[in-house]
Each structure stands twice: as structure tokens, then as C-alpha cells.
mmCIF file of C-alpha atoms in Angstrom:
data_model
loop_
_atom_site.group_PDB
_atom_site.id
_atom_site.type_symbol
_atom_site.label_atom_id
_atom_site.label_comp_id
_atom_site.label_asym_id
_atom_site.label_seq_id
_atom_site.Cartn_x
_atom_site.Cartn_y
_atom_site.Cartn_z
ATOM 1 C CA UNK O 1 20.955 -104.486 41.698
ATOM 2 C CA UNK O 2 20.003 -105.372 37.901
ATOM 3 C CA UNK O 3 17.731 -108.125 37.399
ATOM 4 C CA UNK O 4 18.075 -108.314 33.861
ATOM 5 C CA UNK O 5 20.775 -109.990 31.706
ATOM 6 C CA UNK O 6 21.592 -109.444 28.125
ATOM 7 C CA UNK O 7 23.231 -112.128 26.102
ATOM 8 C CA UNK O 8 24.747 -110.739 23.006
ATOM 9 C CA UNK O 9 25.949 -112.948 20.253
ATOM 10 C CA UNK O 10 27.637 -111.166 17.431
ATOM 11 C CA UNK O 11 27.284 -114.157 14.778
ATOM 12 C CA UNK O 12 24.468 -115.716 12.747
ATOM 13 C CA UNK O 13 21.406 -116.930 14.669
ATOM 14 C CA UNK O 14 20.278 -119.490 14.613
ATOM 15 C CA UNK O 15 23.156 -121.306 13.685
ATOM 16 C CA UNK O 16 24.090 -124.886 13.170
ATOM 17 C CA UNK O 17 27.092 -124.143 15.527
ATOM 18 C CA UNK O 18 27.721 -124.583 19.073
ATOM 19 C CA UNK O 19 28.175 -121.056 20.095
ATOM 20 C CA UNK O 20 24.204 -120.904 18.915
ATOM 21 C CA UNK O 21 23.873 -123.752 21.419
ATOM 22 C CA UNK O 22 25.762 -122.321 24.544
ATOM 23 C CA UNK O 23 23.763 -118.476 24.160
ATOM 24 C CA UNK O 24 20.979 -120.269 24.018
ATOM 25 C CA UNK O 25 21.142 -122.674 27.227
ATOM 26 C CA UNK O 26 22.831 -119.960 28.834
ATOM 27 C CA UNK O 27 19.855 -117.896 28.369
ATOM 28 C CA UNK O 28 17.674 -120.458 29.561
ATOM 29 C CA UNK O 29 19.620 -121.009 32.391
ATOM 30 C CA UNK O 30 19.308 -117.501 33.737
ATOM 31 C CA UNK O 31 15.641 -117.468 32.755
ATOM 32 C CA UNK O 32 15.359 -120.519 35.219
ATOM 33 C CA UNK O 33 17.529 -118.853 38.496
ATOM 34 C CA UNK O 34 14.902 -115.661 37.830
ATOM 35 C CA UNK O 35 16.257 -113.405 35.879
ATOM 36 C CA UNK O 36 15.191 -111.054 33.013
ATOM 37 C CA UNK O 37 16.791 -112.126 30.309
ATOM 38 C CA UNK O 38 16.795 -111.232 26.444
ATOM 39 C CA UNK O 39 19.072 -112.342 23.597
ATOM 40 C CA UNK O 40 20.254 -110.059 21.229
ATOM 41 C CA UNK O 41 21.867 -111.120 17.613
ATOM 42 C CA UNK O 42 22.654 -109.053 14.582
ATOM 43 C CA UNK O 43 20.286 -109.033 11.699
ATOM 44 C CA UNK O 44 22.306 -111.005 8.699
ATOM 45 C CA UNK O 45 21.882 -111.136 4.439
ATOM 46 C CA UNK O 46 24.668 -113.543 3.550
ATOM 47 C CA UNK O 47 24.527 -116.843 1.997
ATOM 48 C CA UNK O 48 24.783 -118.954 5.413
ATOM 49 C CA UNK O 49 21.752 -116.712 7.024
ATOM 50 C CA UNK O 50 19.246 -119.420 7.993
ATOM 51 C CA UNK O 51 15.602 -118.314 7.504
ATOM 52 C CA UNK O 52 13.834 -119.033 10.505
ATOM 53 C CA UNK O 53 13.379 -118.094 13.729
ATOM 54 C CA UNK O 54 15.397 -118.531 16.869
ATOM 55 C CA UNK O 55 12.528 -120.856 18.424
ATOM 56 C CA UNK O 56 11.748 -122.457 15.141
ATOM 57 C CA UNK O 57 14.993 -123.416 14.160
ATOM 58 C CA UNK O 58 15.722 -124.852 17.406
ATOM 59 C CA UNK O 59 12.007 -126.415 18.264
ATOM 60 C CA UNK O 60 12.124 -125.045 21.039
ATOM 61 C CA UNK O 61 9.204 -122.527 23.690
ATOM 62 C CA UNK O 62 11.390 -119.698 24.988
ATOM 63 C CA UNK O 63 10.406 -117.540 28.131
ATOM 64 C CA UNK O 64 12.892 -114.797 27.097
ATOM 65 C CA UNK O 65 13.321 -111.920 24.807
ATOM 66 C CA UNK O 66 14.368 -112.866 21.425
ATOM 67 C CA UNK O 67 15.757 -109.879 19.693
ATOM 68 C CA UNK O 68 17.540 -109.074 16.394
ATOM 69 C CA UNK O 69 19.259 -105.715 16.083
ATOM 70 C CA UNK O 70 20.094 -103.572 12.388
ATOM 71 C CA UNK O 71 23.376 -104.858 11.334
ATOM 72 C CA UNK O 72 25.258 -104.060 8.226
ATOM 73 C CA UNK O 73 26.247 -107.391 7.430
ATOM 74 C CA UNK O 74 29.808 -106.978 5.437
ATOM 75 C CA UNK O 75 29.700 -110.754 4.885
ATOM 76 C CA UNK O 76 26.705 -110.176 2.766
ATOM 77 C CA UNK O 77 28.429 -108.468 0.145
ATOM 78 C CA UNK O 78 29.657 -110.254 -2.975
ATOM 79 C CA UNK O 79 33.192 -108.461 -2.633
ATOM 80 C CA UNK O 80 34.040 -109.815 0.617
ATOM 81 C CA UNK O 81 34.929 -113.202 -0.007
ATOM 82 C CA UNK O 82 37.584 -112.034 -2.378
ATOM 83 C CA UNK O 83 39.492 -109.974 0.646
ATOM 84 C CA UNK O 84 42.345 -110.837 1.921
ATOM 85 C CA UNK O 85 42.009 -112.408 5.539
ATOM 86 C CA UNK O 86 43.474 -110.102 7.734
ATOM 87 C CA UNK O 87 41.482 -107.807 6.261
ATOM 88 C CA UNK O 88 38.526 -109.549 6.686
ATOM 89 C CA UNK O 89 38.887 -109.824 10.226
ATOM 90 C CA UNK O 90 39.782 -105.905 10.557
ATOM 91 C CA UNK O 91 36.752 -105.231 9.102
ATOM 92 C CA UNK O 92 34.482 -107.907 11.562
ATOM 93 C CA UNK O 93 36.167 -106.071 14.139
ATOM 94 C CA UNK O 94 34.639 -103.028 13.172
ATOM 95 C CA UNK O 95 31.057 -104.047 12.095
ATOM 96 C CA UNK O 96 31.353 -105.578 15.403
ATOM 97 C CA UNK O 97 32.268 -102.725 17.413
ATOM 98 C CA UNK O 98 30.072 -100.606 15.627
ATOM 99 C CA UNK O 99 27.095 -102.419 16.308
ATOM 100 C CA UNK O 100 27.569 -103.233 20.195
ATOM 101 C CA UNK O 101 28.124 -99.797 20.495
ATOM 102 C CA UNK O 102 24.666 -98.675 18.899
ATOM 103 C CA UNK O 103 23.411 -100.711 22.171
ATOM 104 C CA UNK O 104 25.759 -98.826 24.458
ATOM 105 C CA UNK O 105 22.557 -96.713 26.054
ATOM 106 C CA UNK O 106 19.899 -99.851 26.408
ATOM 107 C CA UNK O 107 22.065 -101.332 27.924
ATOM 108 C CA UNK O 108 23.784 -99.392 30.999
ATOM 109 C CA UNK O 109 21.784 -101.268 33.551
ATOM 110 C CA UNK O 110 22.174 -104.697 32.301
ATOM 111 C CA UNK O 111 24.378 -107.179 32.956
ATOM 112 C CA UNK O 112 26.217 -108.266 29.712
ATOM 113 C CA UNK O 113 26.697 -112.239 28.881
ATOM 114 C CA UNK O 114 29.394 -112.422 25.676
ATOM 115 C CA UNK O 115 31.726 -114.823 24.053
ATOM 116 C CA UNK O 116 32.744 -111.937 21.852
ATOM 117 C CA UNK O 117 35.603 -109.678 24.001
ATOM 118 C CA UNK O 118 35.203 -106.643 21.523
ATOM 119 C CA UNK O 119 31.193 -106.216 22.879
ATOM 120 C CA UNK O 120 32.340 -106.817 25.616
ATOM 121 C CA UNK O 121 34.711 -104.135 26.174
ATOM 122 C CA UNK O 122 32.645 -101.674 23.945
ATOM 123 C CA UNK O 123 29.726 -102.008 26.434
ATOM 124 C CA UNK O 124 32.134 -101.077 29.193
ATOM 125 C CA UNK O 125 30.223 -98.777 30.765
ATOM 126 C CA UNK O 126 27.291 -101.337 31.727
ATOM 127 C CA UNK O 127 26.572 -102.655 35.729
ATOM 128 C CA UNK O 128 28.281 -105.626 34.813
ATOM 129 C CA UNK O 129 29.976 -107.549 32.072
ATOM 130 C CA UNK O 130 30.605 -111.548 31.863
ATOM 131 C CA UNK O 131 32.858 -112.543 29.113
ATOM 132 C CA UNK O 132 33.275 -116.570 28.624
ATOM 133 C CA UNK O 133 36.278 -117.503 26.702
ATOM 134 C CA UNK O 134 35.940 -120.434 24.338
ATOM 135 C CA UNK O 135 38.511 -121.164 21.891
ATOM 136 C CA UNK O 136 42.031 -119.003 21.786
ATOM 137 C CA UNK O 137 41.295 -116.272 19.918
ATOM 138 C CA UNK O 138 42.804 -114.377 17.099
ATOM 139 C CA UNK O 139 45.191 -111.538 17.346
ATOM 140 C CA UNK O 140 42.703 -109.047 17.487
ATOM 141 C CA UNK O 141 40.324 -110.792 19.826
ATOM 142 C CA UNK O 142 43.211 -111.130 21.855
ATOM 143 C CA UNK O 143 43.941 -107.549 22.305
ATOM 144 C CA UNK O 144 40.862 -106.977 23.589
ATOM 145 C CA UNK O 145 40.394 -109.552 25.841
ATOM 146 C CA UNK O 146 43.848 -107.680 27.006
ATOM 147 C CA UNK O 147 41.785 -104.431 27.818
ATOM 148 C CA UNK O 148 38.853 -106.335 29.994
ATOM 149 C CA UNK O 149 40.880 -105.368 33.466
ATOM 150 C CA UNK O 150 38.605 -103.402 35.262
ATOM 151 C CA UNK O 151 36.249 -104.468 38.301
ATOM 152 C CA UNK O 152 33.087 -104.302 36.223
ATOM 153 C CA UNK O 153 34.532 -107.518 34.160
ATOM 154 C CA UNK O 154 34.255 -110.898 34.906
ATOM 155 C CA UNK O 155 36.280 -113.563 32.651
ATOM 156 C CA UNK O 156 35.481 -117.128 32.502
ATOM 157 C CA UNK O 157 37.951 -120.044 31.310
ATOM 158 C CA UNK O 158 36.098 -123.034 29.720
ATOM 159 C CA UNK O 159 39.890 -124.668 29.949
ATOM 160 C CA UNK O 160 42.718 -124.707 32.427
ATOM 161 C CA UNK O 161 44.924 -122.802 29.671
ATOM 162 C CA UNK O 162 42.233 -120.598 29.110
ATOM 163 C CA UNK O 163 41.727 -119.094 32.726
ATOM 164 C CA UNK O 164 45.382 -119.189 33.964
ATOM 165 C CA UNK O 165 45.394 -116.365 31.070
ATOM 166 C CA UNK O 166 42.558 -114.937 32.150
ATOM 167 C CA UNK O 167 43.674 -114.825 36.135
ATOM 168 C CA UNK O 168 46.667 -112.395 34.560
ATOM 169 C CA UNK O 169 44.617 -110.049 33.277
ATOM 170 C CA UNK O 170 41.554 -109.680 35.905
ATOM 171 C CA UNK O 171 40.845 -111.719 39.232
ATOM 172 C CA UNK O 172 37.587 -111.615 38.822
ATOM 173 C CA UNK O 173 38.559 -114.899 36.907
ATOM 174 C CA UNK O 174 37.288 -118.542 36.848
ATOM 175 C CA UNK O 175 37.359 -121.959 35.647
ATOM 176 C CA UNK O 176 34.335 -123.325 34.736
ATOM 177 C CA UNK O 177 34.017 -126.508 32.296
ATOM 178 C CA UNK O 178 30.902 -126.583 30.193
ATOM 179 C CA UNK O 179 27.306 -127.129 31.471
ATOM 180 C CA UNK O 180 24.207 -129.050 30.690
ATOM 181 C CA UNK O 181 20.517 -128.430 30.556
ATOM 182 C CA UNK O 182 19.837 -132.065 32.444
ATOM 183 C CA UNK O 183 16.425 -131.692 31.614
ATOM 184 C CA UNK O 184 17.457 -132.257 27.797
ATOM 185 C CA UNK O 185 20.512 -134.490 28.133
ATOM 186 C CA UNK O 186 19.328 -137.954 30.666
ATOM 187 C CA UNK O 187 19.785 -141.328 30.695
ATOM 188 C CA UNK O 188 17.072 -143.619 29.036
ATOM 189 C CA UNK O 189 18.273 -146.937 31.365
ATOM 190 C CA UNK O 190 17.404 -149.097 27.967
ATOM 191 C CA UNK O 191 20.003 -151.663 26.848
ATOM 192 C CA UNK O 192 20.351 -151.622 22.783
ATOM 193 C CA UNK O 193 20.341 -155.221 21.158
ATOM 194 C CA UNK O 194 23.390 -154.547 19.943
ATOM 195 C CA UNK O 195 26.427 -151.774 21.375
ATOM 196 C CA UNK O 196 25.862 -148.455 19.589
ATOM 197 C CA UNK O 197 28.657 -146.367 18.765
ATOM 198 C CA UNK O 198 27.832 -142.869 18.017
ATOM 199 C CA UNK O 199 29.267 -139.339 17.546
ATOM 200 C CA UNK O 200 26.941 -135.832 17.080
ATOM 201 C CA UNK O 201 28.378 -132.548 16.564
ATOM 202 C CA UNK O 202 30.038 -130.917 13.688
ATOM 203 C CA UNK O 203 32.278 -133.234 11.640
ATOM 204 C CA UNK O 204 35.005 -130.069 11.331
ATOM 205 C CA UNK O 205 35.510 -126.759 12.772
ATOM 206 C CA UNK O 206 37.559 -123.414 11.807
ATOM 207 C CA UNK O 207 38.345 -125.371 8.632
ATOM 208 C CA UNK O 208 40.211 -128.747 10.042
ATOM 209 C CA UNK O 209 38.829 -132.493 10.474
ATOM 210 C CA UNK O 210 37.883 -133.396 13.411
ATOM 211 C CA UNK O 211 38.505 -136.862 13.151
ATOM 212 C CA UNK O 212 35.949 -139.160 12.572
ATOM 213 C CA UNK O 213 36.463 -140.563 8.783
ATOM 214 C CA UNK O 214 39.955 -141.905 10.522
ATOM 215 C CA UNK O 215 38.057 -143.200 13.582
ATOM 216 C CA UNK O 216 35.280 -145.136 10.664
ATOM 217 C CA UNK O 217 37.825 -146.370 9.222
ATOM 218 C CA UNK O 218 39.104 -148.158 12.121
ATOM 219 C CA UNK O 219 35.169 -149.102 12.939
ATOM 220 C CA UNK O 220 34.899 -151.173 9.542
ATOM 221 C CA UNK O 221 37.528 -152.638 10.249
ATOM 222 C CA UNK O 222 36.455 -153.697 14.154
ATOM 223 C CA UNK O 223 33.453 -154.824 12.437
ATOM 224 C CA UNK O 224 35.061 -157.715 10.193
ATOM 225 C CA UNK O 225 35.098 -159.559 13.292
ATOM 226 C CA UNK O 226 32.638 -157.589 15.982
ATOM 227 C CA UNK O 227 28.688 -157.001 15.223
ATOM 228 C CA UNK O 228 27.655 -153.206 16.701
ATOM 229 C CA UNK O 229 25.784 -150.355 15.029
ATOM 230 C CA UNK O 230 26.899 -146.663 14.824
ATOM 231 C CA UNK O 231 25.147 -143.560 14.492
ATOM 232 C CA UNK O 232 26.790 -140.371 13.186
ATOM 233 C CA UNK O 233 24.893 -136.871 13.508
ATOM 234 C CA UNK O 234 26.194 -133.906 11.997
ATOM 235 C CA UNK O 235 28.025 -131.869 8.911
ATOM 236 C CA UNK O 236 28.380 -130.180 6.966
ATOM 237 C CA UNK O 237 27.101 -131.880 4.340
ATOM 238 C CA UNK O 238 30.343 -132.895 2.070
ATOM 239 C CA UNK O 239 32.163 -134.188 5.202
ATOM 240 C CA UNK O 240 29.005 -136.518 6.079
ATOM 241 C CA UNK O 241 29.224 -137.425 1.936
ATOM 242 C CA UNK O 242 33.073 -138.455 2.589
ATOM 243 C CA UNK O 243 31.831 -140.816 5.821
ATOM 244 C CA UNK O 244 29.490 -142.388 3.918
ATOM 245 C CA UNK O 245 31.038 -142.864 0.827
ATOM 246 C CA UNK O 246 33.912 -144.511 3.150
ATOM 247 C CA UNK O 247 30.694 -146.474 4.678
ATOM 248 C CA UNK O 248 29.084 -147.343 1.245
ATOM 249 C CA UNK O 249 32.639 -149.106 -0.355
ATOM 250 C CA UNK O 250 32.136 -151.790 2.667
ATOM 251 C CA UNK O 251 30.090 -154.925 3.494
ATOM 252 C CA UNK O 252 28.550 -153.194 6.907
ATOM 253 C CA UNK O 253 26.469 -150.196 5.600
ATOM 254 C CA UNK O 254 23.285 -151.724 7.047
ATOM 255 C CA UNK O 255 25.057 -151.189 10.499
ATOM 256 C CA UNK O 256 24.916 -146.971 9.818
ATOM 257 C CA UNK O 257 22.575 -144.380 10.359
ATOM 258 C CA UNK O 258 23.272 -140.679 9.574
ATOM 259 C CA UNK O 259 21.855 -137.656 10.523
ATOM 260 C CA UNK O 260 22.109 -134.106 9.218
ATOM 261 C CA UNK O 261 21.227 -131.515 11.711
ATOM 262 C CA UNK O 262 18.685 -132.386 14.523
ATOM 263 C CA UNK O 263 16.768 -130.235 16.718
ATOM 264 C CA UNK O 264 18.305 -130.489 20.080
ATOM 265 C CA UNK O 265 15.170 -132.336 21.785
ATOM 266 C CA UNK O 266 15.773 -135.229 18.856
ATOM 267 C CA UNK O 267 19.224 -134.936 19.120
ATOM 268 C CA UNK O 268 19.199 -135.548 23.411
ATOM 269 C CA UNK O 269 16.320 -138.790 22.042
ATOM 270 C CA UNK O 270 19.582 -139.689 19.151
ATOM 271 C CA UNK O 271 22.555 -139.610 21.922
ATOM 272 C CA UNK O 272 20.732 -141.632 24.558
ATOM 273 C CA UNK O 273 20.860 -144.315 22.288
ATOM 274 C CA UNK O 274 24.216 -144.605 22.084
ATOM 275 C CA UNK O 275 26.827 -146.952 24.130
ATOM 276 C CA UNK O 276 29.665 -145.298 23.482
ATOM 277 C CA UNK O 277 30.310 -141.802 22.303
ATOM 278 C CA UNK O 278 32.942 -140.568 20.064
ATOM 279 C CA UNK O 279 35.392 -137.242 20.417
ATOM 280 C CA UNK O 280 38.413 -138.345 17.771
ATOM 281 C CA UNK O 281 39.701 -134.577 17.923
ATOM 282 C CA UNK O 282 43.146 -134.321 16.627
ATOM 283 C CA UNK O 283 45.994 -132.193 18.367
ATOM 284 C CA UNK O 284 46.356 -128.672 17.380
ATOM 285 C CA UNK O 285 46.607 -125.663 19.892
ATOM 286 C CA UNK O 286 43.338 -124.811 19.558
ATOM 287 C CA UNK O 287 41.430 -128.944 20.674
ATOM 288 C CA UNK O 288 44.774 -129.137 22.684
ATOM 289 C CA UNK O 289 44.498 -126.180 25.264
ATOM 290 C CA UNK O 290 41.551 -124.480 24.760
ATOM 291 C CA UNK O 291 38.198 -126.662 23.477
ATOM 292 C CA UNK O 292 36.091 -127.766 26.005
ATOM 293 C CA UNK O 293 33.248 -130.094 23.497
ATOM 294 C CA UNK O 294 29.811 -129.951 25.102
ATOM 295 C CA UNK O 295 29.321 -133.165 23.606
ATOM 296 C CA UNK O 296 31.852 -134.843 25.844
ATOM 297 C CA UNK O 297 29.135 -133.332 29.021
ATOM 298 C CA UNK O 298 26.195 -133.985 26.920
ATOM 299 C CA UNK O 299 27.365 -137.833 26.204
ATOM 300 C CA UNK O 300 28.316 -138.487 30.318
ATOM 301 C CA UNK O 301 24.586 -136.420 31.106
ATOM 302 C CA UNK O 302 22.908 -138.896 28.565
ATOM 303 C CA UNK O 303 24.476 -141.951 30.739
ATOM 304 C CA UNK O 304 26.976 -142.538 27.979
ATOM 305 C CA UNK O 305 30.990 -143.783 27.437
ATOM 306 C CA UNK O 306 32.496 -141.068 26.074
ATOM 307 C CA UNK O 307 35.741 -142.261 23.953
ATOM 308 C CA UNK O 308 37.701 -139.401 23.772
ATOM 309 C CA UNK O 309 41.429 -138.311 22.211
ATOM 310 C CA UNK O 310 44.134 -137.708 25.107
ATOM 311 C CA UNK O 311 44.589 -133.515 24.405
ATOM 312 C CA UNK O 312 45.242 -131.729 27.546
ATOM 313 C CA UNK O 313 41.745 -129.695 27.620
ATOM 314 C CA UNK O 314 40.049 -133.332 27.322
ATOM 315 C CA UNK O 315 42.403 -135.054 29.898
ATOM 316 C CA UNK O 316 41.445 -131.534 33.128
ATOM 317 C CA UNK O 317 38.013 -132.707 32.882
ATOM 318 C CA UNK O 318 37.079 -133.746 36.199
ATOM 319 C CA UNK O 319 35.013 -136.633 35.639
ATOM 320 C CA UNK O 320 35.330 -140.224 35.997
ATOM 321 C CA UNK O 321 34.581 -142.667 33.283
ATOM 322 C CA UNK O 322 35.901 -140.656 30.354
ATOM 323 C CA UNK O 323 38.175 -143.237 28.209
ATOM 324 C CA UNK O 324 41.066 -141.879 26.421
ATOM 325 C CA UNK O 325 43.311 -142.994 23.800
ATOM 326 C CA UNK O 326 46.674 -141.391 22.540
ATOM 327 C CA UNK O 327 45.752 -138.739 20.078
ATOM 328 C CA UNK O 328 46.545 -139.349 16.713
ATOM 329 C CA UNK O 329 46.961 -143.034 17.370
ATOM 330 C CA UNK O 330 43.614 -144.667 15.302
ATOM 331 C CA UNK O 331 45.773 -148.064 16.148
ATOM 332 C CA UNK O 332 45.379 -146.945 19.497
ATOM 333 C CA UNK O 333 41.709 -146.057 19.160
ATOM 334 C CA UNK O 334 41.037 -149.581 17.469
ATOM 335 C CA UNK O 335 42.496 -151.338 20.548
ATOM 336 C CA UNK O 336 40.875 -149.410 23.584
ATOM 337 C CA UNK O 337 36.997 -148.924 20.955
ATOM 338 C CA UNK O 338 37.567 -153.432 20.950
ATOM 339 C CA UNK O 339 38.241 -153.152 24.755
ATOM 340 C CA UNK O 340 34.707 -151.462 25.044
ATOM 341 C CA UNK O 341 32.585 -153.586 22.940
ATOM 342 C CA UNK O 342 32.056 -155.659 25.754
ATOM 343 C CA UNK O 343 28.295 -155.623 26.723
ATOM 344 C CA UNK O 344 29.022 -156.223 30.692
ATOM 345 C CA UNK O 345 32.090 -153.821 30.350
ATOM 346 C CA UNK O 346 29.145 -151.496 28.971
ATOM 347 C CA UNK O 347 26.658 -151.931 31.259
ATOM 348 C CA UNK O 348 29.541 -151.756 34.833
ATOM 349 C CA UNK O 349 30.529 -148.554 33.053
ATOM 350 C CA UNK O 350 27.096 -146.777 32.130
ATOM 351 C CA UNK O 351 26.243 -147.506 36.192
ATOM 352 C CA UNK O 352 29.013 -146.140 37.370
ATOM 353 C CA UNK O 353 28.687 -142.692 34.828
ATOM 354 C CA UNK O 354 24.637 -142.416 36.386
ATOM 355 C CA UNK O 355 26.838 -141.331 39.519
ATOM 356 C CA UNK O 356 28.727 -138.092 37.631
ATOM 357 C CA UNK O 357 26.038 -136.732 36.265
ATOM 358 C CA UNK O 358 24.924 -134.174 39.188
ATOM 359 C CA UNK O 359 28.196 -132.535 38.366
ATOM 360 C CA UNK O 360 26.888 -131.304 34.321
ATOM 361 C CA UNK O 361 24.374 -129.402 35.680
ATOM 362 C CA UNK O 362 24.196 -125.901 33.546
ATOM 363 C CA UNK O 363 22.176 -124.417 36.366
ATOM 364 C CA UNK O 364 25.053 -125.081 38.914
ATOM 365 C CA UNK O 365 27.429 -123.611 36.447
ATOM 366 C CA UNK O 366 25.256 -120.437 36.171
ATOM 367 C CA UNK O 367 25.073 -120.301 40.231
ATOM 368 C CA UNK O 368 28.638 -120.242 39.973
ATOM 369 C CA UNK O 369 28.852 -117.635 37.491
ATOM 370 C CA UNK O 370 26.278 -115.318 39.658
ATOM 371 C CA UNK O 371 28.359 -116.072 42.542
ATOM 372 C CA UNK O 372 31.569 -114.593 40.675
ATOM 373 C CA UNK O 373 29.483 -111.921 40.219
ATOM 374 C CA UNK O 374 28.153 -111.270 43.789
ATOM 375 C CA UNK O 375 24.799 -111.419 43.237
#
């Protein structure tokens, strides 16, 4: 039985984005439950490549193999952002395939970790192969997550949507929400002066808003009459410019603080300052059926009231406490955000959210994933 478990990201690393996040804790996570683990990431030249290390970009001491592997990195060249985009993606299919396949005879004994079903199905021929599915995939992705039938593969849905698709193409399927590290993400039991509101992540992803200059707006106005603070962590940088510029044309600028990117031991100090913690996503197939946002498990782990729009992948999360309002709706979000600011209604709520948190742990996910596997 292998011991050792390779988690393969085909994608810049490190990365500002949360698949960066979820290899990494992942890898941790196996690390922790004894296993020999090393993460492997294609080398990069483009204009996004971030130079520094894996540990020093994260600030982080790793116990696992870090490794980058040769990769012709089609991104990198000044022609390709003039391409058409289905061709584009043809031709990140193939760089892809061609590079998990250049890892075909390392890797025979492992067992493969992926978000990516083209490695997945490339390194076919390993002991076993995991393959988690966040987000709904493109065309192509799609036909391969098609071809991952055999026993040897073992899907996992991050949404409801996502594994009753997966179930049809391989039992060896299973639901599993996100995880986290609870030794990162805890409670600080301290009660602010005044109610922070707060929101970390990535301000936009796959090119649309996520929400949040229409959720400020309604916050200015909520504080003509109501004094709270809010902190806002993330980017990129000109969607942070439009919050603040928003921010900057009021009276209650002194009640901001913004963040750019944060290593993820500040950013865990950041979110358990906050009250109440913001997911404004808006409703388009992919938030609506297939997103599960860490920070929605990293907010509840962190002993926080996560305010959060009413999509259906929000809504199967099987935790108390969550507050919704209709998506869309930033009247509705005004009225239920006003409900909350309400320090007892605060503190009755962060009590009863202390007793969820068991439920986040990313080391029970991973037992669950191992179980799945048999091992």
C-alpha cells in the first residue's frame, strides 16, 4: 500500500488564488495523518509568475516536498494573449497533458491529489488517483472528467450539483464541503469596541464581481445612522481602488481598513477580528451550483457571522448560524446587515457558532477522503 501522495497543481505557484490555498492545506493535511507527501507545480515565465518561493510567499515551515517541474509555459509568450480563446484553452490542454505525462513513470506508485481532470486521467496508470472538483468546468475539462470511470479514480464534489455529476460517472464518488486547518482559523473570544464587518478573499473571480462595491454601498449608507468599522482584505488591486474610491467620496472613511494580500497566519489574526463576515456573491451557474468559498468555513472556524447571498451551493451547507439574504437583493442585504448590528444579537450568535466549529476540520475531511480510498 503507497504511503506517499503527490499533489499536482497545474497553475502558477504560489498564487494569490484559492486553488494555491486548498493544494497547500491539503498537503499539510496529509503530512499531518502520516503520509509522504510532495507538491509538484510547473515551472512558469509569464507576467503573473510570482518570484518567491512556495514557503516564502505563504510564511509558512513546510514538512513536505516542494517541487517545481520543466514546463513550457505557452502563457509566457508575447503571442498568446492575442489568440483567440478557444484556442487558448486547446493549447492549456496540451501543455497540460504534456507535462503530467513527463511524470507518468515517478509517479506509478503514488497516489495522485488533482483539481485538474486532464492530470488526472493522463496519470491513469498510478495506484490511485483523487480528483476534487471545484468549479464546473469548461468543455474540455469536462470531457475528461467524462473519461475518469475506472476503479483506480476517486471523484470528490465540493457541491451537491457537483457530486450528483460525479456519482454518474464513477461511484467511487463523494460529497465533501470544504475543510479547515483549525489550527490557523480559531476564535479569539475578544469583543471589538465597536461591530466589525469584514470580507477577505478575492474581490472577483473568472472575470465577474463578486459583489462587494454593491454590498459598501449599502454599508455607507447603514452607517448614516449606525457606528461599526469594516475591514476589507483582498484584490486585485483596481477592484480594491474602485472600493475605496466609493469609500473616499463619503463622510465614514476613518471607519475602513484595507488590505492587499496577507499571508495566511495574518490573514486567520485579520478575520478573527471581525463580527460579521461578508460573501455578497451574485447568481451565475458557476457561485450558484458549484462554489463552495472557503471563506464562508474559514469565517464560522474563526467564531464569526458569516452574511452570505442565498445561491443554492451557499444555502446545502450544513451548518447552523450562516445568515442569508436573497441574492441580488442589496435592499435585502441592508435590512438583514441592520438586523445584525446588534451587539447582544452578536455576541448570542458568535456562542452559538463556537458549537459548529468541530465540523470544519480539514483533517476530518482528509480522513474522509482516505476512507473513500480504503486506506
Amino acid at each position: 500500500m503507497s504511503r506517499k501522495i503527490s499533489i499536482l497543481v497545474y497553475g502558477r505557484m504560489p498564487t494569490e488564488k484559492a486553488y494555491g490555498i486548498h493544494a497547500l492545506n491539503q498537503s499539510k493535511s496529509f503530512e499531518k495523518l502520516g503520509y509522504e507527501v510532495e507538491l509538484i507545480y510547473p515551472s512558469t515565465s509569464n507576467s503573473k509568475t510570482i518570484d518567491k518561493t512556495v514557503p516564502e510567499y505563504y510564511n509558512e515551515n513546510l514538512n513536505f516536498k516542494i517541487i517545481e517541474k520543466d514546463n513550457f509555459d505557452l502563457t509566457g509568450l508575447g503571442i498568446f494573449k492575442f489568440l483567440p480563446d478557444f484556442l487558448k484553452k486547446l493549447l492549456w490542454l496540451l501543455s497540460s497533458y504534456i507535462w503530467a505525462k513527463k511524470l507518468r513513470n515517478e509517479l506509478n506508485d503514488s497516489i495522485i491529489w488533482s483539481t485538474n481532470p486532464i492530470i488526472c486521467w493522463t496519470l491513469k496508470s498510478s495506484y490511485k488517483i483523487i480528483f476534487e472538483k471545484h468549479g464546473e468546468g469548461k468543455l474540455l475539462q469536462k470531457v475528461f472528467i467524462n473519461k475518469l470511470k475506472d476503479k483506480q479514480f476517486y471523484l470528490i464534489g465540493t457541491t451537491i450539483t457537483s457530486y450528483n455529476e460525479l456519482k454518474k460517472i464513477n461511484n467511487n464518488s463523494i460529497y465533501l464541503p470544504n475543510g479547515v486547518d483549525l489550527d490557523r482559523f480559531y476564535p479569539n473570544n475578544l469583543e471589538n469596541e465597536k461591530i466589525v464587518v469584514g470580507y477577505s478573499g478575492m474581490l472577483e473571480t473568472y472575470g465577474f464581481d463578486k459583489g462587494m462595491l454593491n454590498a459598501i454601498r449599502e454599508i455607507l449608507k447603514l452607517m448614516d445612522t449606525l457606528n461599526f468599522n469594516v475591514v476589507v482584505i483582498g484584490g486585485p488591486e483596481y477592484k480594491i481602488n474602485e472600493i475605496k474610491e466609493e469609500v473616499e467620496k463619503s463622510i465614514h472613511s476613518n471607519n475602513f481598513q484595507f488590505f492587499d494580500r496577507l499571508s495566511q497566519s495574518a490573514l486567520a489574526e485579520q478575520v478573527r477580528r471581525f463580527d460579521i463576515g461578508l460573501v455578497p456573491y451574485p447568481n451565475n451557474k458557476h457561485t450558484n451550483l458549484y462554489a463552495s468559498p472557503l471563506k464562508i468555513f474559514e469565517y464560522i472556524a474563526s467564531g464569526v457571522i458569516p452574511l452570505v447571498s442565498d445561491l443554492t451551493a451557499h444555502k446545502e451547507i450544513e451548518l447552523n448560524e450562516i445568515v442569508f439574504y436573497r441574492n441580488g437583493d442589496f435592499g435585502h442585504f441592508n435590512d438583514v446587515l441592520k438586523s445584525l448590528l446588534n451587539k447582544e444579537i452578536v455576541k448570542n450568535k458568535k456562542v452559538k457558532i463556537l458549537n459548529q466549529i468541530p465540523k470544519l476540520s480539514l483533517d476530518h475531511r482528509t480522513e474522509k477522503i482516505l476512507e473513500l480510498l480504503r486506506l
